[in-house]
CSV table of C-alpha atoms and ligand atoms in Angstrom, one decimal:
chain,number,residue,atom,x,y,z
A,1,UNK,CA,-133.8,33.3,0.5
A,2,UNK,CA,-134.2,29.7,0.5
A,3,UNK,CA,-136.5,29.6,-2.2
A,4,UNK,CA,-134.4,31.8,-4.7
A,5,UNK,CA,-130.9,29.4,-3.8
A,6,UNK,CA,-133.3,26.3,-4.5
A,7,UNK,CA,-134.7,28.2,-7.6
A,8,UNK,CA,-130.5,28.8,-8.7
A,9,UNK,CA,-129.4,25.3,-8.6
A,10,UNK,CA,-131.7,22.3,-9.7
A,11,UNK,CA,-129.9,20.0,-6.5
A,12,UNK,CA,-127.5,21.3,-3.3
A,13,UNK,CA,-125.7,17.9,-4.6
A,14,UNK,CA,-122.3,17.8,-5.9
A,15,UNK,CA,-122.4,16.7,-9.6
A,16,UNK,CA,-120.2,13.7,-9.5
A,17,UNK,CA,-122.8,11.0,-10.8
A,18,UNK,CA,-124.7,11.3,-13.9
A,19,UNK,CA,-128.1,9.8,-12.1
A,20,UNK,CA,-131.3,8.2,-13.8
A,21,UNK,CA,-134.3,10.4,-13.5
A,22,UNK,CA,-136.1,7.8,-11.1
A,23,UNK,CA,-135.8,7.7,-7.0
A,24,UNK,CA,-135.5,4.3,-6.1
A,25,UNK,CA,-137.7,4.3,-2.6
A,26,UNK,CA,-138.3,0.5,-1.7
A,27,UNK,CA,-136.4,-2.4,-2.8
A,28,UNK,CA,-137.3,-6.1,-2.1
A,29,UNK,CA,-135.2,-9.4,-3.2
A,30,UNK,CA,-134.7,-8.7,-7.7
A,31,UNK,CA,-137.0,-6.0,-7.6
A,32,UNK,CA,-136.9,-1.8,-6.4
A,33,UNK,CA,-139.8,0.5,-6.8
A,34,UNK,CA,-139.4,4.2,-7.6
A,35,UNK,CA,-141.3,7.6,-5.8
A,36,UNK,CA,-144.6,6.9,-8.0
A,37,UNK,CA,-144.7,2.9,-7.2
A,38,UNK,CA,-142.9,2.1,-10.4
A,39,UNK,CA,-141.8,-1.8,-10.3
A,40,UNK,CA,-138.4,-2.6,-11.6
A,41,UNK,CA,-136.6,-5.7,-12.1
A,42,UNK,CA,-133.2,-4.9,-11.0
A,43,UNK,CA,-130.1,-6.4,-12.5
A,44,UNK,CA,-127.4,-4.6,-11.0
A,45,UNK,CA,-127.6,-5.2,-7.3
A,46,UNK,CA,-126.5,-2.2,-6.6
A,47,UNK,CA,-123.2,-2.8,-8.6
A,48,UNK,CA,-122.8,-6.2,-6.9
A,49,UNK,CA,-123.5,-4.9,-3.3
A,50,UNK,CA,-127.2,-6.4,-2.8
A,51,UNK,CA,-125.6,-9.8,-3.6
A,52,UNK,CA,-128.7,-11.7,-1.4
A,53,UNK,CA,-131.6,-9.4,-3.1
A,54,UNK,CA,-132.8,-6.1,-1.5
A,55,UNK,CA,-133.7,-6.4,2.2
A,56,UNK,CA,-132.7,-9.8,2.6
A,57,UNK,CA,-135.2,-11.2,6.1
A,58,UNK,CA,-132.1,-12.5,7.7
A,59,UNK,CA,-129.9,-9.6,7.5
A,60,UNK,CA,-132.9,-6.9,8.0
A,61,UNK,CA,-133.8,-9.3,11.2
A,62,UNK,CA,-130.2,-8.9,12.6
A,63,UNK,CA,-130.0,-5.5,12.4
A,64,UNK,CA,-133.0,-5.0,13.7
A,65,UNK,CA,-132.2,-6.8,17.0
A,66,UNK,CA,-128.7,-5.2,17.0
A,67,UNK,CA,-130.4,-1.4,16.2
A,68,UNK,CA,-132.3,-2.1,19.6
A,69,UNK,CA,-128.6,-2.8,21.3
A,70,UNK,CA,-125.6,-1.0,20.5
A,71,UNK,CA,-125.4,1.2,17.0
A,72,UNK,CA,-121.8,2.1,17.9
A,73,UNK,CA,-118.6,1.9,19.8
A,74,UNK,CA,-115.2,2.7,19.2
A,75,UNK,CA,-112.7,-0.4,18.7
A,76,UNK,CA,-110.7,0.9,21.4
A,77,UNK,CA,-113.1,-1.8,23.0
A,78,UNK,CA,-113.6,-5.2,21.9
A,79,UNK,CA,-117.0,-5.7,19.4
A,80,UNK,CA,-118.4,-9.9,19.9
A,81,UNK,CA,-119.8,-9.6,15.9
A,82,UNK,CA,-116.7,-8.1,14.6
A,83,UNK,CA,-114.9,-10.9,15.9
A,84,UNK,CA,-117.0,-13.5,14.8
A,85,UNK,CA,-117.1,-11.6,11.2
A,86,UNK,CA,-113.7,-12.0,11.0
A,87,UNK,CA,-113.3,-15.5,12.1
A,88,UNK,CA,-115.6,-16.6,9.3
A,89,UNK,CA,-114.1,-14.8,6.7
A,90,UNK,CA,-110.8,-16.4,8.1
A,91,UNK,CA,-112.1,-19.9,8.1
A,92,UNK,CA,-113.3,-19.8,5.0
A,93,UNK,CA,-110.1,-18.3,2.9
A,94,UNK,CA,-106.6,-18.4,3.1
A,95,UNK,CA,-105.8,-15.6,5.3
A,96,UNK,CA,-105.6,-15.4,9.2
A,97,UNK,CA,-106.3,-12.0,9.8
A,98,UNK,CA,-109.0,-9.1,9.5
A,99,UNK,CA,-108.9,-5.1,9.2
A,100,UNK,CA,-112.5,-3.8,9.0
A,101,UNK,CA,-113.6,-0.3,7.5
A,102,UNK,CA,-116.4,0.9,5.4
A,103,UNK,CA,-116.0,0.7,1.5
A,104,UNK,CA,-113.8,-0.8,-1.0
A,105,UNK,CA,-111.2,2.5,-1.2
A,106,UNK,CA,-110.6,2.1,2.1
A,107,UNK,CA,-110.2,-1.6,2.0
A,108,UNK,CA,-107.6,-1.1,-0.7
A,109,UNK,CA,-105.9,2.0,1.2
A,110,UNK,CA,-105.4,-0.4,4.0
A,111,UNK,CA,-104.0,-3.2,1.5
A,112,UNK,CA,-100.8,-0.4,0.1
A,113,UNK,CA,-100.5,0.5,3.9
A,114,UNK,CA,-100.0,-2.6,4.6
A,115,UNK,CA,-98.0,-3.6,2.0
A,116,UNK,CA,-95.8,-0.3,2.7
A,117,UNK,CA,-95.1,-0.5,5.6
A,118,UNK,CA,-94.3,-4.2,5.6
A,119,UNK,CA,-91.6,-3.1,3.0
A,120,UNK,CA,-90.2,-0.8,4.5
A,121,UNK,CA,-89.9,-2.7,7.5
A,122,UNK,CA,-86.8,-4.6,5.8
A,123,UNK,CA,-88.7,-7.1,3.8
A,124,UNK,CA,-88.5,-5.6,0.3
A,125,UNK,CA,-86.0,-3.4,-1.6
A,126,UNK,CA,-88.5,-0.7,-2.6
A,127,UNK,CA,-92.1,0.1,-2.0
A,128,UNK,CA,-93.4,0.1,-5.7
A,129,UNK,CA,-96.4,-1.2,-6.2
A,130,UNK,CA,-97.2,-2.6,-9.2
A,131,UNK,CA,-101.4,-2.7,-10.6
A,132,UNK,CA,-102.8,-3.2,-13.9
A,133,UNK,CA,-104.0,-1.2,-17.0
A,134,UNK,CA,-108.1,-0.5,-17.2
A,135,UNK,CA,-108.2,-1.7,-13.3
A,136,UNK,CA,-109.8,0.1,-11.0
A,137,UNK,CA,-109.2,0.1,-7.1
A,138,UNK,CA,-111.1,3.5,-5.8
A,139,UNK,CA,-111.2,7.0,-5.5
A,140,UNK,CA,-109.0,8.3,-2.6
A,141,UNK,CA,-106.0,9.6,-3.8
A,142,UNK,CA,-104.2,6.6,-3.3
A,143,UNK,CA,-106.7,4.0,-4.7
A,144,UNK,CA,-107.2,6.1,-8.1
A,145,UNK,CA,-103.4,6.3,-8.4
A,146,UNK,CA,-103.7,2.4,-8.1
A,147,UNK,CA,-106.3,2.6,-10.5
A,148,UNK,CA,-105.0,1.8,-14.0
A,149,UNK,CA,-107.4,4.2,-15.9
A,150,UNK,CA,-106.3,7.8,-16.7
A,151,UNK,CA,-109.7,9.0,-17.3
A,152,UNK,CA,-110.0,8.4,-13.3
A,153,UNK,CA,-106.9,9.8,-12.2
A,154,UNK,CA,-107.2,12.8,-14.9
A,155,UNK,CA,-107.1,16.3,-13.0
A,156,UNK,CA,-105.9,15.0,-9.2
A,157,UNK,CA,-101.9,15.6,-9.8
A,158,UNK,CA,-99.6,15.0,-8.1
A,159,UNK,CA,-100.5,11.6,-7.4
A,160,UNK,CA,-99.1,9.4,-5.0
A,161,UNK,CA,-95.6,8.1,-6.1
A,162,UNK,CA,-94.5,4.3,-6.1
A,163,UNK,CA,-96.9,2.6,-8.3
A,164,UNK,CA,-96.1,1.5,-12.0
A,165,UNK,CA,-98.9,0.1,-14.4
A,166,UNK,CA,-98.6,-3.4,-16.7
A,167,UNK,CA,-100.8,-4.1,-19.4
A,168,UNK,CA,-103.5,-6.8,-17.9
A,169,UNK,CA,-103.5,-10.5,-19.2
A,170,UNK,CA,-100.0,-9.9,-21.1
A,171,UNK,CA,-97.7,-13.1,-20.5
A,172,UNK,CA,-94.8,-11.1,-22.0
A,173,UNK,CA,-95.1,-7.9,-20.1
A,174,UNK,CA,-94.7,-10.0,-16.8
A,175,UNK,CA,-90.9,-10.2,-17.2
A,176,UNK,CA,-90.5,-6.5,-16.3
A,177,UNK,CA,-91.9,-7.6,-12.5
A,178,UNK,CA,-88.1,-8.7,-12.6
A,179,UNK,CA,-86.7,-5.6,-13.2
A,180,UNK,CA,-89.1,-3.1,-11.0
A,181,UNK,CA,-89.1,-5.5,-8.3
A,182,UNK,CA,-92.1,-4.1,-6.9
A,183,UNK,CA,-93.0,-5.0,-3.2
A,184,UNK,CA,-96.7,-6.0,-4.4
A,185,UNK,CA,-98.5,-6.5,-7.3
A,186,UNK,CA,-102.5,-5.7,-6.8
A,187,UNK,CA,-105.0,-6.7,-9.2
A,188,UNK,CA,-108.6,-8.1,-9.8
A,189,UNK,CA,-109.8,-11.4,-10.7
A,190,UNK,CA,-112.5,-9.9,-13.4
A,191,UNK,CA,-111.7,-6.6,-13.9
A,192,UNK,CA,-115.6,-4.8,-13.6
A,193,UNK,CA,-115.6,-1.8,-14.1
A,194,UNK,CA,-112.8,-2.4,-16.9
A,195,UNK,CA,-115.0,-4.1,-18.8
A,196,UNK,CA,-115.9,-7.5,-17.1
A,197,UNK,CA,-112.6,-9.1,-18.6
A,198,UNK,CA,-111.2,-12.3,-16.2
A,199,UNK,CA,-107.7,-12.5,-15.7
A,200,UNK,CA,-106.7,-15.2,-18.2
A,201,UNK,CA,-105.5,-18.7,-16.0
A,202,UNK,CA,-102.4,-19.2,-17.8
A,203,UNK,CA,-101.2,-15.1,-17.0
A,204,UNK,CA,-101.9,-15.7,-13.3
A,205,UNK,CA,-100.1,-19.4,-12.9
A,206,UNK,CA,-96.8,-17.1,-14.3
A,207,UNK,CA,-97.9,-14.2,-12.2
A,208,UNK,CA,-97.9,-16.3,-9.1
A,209,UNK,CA,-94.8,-17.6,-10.0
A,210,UNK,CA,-92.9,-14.6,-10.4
A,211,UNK,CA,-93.9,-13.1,-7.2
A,212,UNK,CA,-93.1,-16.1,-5.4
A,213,UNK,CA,-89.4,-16.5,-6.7
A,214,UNK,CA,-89.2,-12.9,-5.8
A,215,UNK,CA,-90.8,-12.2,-3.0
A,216,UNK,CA,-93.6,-10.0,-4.2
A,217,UNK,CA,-96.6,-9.9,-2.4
A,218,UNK,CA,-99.7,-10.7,-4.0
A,219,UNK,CA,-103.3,-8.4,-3.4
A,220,UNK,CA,-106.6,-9.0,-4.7
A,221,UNK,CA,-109.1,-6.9,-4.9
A,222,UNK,CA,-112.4,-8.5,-4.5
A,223,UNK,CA,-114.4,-5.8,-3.7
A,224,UNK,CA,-116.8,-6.1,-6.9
A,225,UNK,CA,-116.1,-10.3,-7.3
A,226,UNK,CA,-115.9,-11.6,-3.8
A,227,UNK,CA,-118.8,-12.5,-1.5
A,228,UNK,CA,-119.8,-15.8,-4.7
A,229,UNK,CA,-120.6,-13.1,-6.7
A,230,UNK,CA,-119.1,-15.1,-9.6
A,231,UNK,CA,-119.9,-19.0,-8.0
A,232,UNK,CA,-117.2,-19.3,-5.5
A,233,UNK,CA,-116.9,-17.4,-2.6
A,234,UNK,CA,-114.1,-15.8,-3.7
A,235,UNK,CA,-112.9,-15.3,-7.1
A,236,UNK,CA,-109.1,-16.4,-6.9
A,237,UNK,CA,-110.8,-19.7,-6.3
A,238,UNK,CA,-111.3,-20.0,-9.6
A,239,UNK,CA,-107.3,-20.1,-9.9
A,240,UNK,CA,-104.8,-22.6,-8.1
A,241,UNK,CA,-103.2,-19.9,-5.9
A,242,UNK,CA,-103.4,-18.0,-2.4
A,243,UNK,CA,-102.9,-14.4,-2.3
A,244,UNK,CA,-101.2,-12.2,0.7
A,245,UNK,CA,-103.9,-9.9,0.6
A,246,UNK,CA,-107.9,-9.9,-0.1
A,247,UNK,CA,-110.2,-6.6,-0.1
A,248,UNK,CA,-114.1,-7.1,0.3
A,249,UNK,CA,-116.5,-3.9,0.9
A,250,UNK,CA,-120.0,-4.0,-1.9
A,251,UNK,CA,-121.3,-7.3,-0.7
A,252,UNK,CA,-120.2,-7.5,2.7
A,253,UNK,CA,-122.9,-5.6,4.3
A,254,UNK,CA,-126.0,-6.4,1.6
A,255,UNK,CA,-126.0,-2.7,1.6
A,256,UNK,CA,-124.6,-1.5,4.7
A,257,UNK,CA,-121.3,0.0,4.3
A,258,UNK,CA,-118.3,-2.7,5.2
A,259,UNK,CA,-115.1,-3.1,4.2
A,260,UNK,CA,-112.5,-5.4,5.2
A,261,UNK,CA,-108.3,-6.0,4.2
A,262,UNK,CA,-107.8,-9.5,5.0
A,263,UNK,CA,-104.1,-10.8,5.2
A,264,UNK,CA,-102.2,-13.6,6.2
A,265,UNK,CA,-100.1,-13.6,9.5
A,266,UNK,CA,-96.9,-13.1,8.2
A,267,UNK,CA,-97.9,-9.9,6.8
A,268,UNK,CA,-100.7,-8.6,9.1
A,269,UNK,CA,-98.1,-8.6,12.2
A,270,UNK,CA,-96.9,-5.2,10.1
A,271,UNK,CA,-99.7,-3.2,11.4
A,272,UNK,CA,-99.5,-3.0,15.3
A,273,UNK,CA,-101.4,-0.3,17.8
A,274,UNK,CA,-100.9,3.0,16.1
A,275,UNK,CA,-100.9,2.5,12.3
A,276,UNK,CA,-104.1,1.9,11.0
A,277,UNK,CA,-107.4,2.5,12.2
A,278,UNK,CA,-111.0,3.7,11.4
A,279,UNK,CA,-113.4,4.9,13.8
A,280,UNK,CA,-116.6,3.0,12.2
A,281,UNK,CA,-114.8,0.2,10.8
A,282,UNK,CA,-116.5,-3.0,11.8
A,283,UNK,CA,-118.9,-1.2,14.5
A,284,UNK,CA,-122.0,-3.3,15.9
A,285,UNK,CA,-124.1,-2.5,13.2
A,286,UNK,CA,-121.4,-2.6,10.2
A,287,UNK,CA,-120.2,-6.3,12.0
A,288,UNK,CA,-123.7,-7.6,12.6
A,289,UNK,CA,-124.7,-6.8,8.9
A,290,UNK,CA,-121.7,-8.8,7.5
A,291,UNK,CA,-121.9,-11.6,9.9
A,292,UNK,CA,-125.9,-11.7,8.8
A,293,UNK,CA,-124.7,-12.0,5.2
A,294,UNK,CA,-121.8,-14.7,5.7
A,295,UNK,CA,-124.2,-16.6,7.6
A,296,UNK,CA,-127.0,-16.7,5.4
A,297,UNK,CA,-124.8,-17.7,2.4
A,298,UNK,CA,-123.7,-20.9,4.1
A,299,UNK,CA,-127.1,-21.3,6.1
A,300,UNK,CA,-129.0,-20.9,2.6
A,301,UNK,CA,-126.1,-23.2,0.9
A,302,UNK,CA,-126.2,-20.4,-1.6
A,303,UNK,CA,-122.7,-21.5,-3.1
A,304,UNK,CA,-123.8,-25.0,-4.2
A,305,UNK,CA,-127.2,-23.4,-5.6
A,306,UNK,CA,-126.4,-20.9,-7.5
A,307,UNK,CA,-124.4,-23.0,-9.8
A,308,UNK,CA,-127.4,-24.1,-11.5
A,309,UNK,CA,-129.0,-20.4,-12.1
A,310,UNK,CA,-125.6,-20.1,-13.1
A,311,UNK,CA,-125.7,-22.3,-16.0
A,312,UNK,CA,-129.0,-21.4,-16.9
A,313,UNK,CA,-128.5,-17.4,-17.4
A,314,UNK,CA,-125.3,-18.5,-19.4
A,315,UNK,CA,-126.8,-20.7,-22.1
A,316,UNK,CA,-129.5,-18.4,-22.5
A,317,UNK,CA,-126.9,-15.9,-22.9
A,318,UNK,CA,-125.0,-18.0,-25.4
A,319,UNK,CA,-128.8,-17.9,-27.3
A,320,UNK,CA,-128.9,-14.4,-27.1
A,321,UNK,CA,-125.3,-13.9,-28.9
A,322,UNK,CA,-126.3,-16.7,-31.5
A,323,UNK,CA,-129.6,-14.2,-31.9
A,324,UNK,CA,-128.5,-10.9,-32.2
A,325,UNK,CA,-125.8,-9.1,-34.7
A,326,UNK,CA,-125.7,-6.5,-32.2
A,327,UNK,CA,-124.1,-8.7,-29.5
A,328,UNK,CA,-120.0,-9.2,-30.2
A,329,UNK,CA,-118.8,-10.6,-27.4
A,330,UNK,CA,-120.4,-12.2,-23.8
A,331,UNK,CA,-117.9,-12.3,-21.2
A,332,UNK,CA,-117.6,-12.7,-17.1
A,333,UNK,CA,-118.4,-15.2,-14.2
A,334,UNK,CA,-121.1,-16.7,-12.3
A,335,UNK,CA,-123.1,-14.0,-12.0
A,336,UNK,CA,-120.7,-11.3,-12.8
A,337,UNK,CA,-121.7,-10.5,-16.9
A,338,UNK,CA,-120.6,-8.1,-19.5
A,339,UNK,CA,-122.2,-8.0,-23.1
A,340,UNK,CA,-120.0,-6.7,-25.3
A,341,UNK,CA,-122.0,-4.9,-28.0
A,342,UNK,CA,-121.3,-3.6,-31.4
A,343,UNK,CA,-122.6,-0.3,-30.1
A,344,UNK,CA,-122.7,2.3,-27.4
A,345,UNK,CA,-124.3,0.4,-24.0
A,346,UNK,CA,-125.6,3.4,-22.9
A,347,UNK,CA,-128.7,3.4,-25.6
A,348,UNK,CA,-129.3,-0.2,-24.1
A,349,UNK,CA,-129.6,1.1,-20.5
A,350,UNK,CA,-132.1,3.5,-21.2
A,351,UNK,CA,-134.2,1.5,-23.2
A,352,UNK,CA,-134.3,-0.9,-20.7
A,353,UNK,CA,-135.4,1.2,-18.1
A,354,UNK,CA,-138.2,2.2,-20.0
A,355,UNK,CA,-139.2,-1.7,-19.7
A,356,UNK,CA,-138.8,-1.6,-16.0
A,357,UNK,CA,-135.4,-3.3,-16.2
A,358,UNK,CA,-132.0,-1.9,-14.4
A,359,UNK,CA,-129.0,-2.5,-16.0
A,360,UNK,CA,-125.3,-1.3,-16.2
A,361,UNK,CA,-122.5,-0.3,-18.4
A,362,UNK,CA,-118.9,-1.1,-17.7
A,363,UNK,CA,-117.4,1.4,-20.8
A,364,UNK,CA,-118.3,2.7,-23.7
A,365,UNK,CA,-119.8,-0.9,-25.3
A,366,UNK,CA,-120.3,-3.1,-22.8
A,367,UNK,CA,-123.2,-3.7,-20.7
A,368,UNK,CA,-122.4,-5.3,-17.4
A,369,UNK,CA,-125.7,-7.3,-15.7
A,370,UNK,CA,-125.0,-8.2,-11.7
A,371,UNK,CA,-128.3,-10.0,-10.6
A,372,UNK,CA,-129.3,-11.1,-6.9
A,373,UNK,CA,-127.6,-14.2,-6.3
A,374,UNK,CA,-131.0,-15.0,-5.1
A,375,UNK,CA,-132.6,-14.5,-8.8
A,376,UNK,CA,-135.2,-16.9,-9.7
A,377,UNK,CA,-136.2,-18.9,-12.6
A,378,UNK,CA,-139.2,-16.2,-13.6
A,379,UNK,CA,-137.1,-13.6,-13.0
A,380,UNK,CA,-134.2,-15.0,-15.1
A,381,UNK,CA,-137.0,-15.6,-18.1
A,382,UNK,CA,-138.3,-12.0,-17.5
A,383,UNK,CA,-135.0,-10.6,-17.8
A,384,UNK,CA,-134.5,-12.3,-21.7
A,385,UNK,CA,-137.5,-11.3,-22.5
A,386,UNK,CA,-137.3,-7.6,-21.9
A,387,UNK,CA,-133.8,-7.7,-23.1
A,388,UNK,CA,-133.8,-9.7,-26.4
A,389,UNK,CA,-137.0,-7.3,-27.3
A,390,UNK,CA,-134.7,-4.0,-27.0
A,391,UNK,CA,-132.0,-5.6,-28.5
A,392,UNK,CA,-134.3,-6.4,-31.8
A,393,UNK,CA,-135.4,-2.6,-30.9
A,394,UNK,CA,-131.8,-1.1,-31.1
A,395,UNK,CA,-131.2,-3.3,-34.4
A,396,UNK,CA,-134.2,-2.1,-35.9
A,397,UNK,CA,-132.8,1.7,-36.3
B,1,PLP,C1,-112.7,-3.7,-7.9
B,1,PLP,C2,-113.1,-2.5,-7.1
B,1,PLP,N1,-112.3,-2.0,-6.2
B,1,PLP,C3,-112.6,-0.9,-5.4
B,1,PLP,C4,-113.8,-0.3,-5.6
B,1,PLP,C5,-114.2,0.9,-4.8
B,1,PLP,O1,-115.1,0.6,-3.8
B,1,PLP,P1,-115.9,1.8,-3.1
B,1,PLP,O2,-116.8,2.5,-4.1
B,1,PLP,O3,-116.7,1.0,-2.0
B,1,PLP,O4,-114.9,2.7,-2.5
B,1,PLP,C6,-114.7,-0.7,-6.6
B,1,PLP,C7,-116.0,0.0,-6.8
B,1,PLP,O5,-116.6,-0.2,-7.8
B,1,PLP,C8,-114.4,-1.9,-7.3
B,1,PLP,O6,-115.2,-2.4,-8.3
């Protein structure tokens, strides 16, 4: 019986990824290894999540000890790592206040709830939300309405009402904040899986100024830029401004699954006993796997490092544009990269596997790279020359 089923279908998996034919089964700092020992240079991080390499020592030692402890308890009862998680996060941005769970959709479910219920509390006139063309926030039912993408929400009517969508980057557009008068505006600093496009410094200094004169709430979601992903800690540090609201999840955990809604006081006090919760948000494990990640960013001084790498990868980058026709556009930060290409990406991806290198797409023509924020020289040199040789390739034919 069991045979014949197995025989029917080629996987008991629901088809909702189109997967690469390898099965990653060991991962250490750039590099992952595949079922038949297969070594591959990996330059996606598991879409920013490994930020501190695969099986960072510090974080694996952690986990270890906590794994021997306590793997879970309910947070009806107070959790010593969760606190101290959220107390360094706090510390080191502007917000006061932490609500843990385990991914970025759920970090930005928390974030409208939030926002919601602070409005309707007496502190806006209506509960619309406002978020941003080609963004994209999740895929419960509420983050894919938030997600500016149709090809994401296509299918899952009715969505959820009380969210309208501006066009991303447009100084004009702004002015119809005035008119919706929306209780929050959510949006992303680089918008990844977009395209890798930053939100332009001039659009956000009028953005920030609108919602102050009006009393709009600001949220960004960090999930795929925070964590110094793109040099600073967090990404709206790149821009003279705090926002309300911050979601993290990706690389939070360096692969376990966190998530976390930070908010300043003023807002937070909105959820009290009752209206939020998660049963593994922030347990022991969760907690001591983000604490283990925070901690070795500052303990490795990570954030004044990794400017150099920084610097490096982008002038080579700069070479590789001035190099290839192929390349239109290179766009991003820190280590946060898209190539914009004259053709499809995908072509790109698979011809870089076949080299042993891991890369991404973020659309049709742009290939996105997320290293380890841990990459090193060799590996940055190993990368160019795998990818400027299937670059040639792809112009050759
Ligand atoms: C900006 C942003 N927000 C939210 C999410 C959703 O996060 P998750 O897949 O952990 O639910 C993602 C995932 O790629 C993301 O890039």
């Amino acid at each position: 019986m069991l045979t014949n089923a197995l025989n029917a279908i080629s996987s008991s998996l629901m088809q909702t990824y189109n997967r690469a034919p390898i099965q990653l089964v060991k991962g250490k700092g750039s590099f992952v290894w595949d079922q038949n020992g297969v070594k591959y240079l990996d330059f996606t991080s598991g879409i920013a999540t490994c930020n501190l390499g695969h099986v960072p020592e510090s974080v694996k030692q952690a986990l270890i000890q906590q794994l021997d402890q306590l793997w879970h308890c309910s947070n009806l009862y107070q959790i010593g790592t969760q606190e101290q998680l959220a107390t360094l996060l706090t510390v080191n941005s502007c917000f006061d206040q932490v609500f843990f769970c385990n991914s970025g959709a759920e970090a930005n479910e928390a974030a409208i709830k939030l926002v919601r219920i602070y409005a309707n509390n007496g502190n806006s006139k209506n509960s619309t939300i406002v978020t941003f063309k080609q963004s994209f926030h999740g895929r419960t039912l509420a983050t894919l309405t938030a997600t500016g993408q149709e090809k994401v929400q296509k299918g899952f009517s009715p969505l959820i009402p009380g969210f309208q969508y501006l066009p991303y980057n447009d100084l004009e557009a702004l002015d119809q904040l005035i008119n919706i008068q929306p209780c929050a505006v959510m949006l992303e600093m680089i918008q990844g899986e977009g395209g890798v496009i930053s939100a332009n410094q001039e659009w956000v200094q009028k953005l920030v100024s609108i919602c102050h004169k009006q009393s709009i709430l600001l949220i960004v979601d960090e999930v795929q830029t925070g964590l110094a992903r793109t040099g600073t800690l967090f990404a709206y540090e790149h821009y003279q401004f705090e926002p309300d609201i911050m979601t993290l999840a990706k690389g939070l955990g360096s692969g376990f699954p966190i998530g976390a809604m930070l908010a300043k006081n003023e807002v937070a006090k909105a959820f009290v006993p009752g209206t939020h919760g998660s049963t593994f948000g922030g347990n022991p494990l969760a907690a001591t796997a983000g604490l283990a990640t925070l901690e070795t960013i500052f303990s490795t001084n990570l954030l004044s490092t990794i400017q150099e790498k920084i610097n490096r990868l982008w002038s080579k980058l700069k070479e590789v544009k001035q190099k290839h026709s192929l390349v239109k556009e290179i766009r991003g930060k820190g280590l946060l990269i898209g190539i914009v290409l004259e053709k499809e990406a995908n072509q790109l991806v698979e011809l870089a596997r076949q080299e042993h290198l891991l890369i991404l797409t973020a659309g049709p023509n742009v290939i996105r790279i997320l290293p380890p924020l841990t990459v090193n020289d060799d590996e940055i040199n190993q990368f160019f020359d795998i990818f400027n040789r299937i670059l040639s390739e792809v112009e050759e034919l």
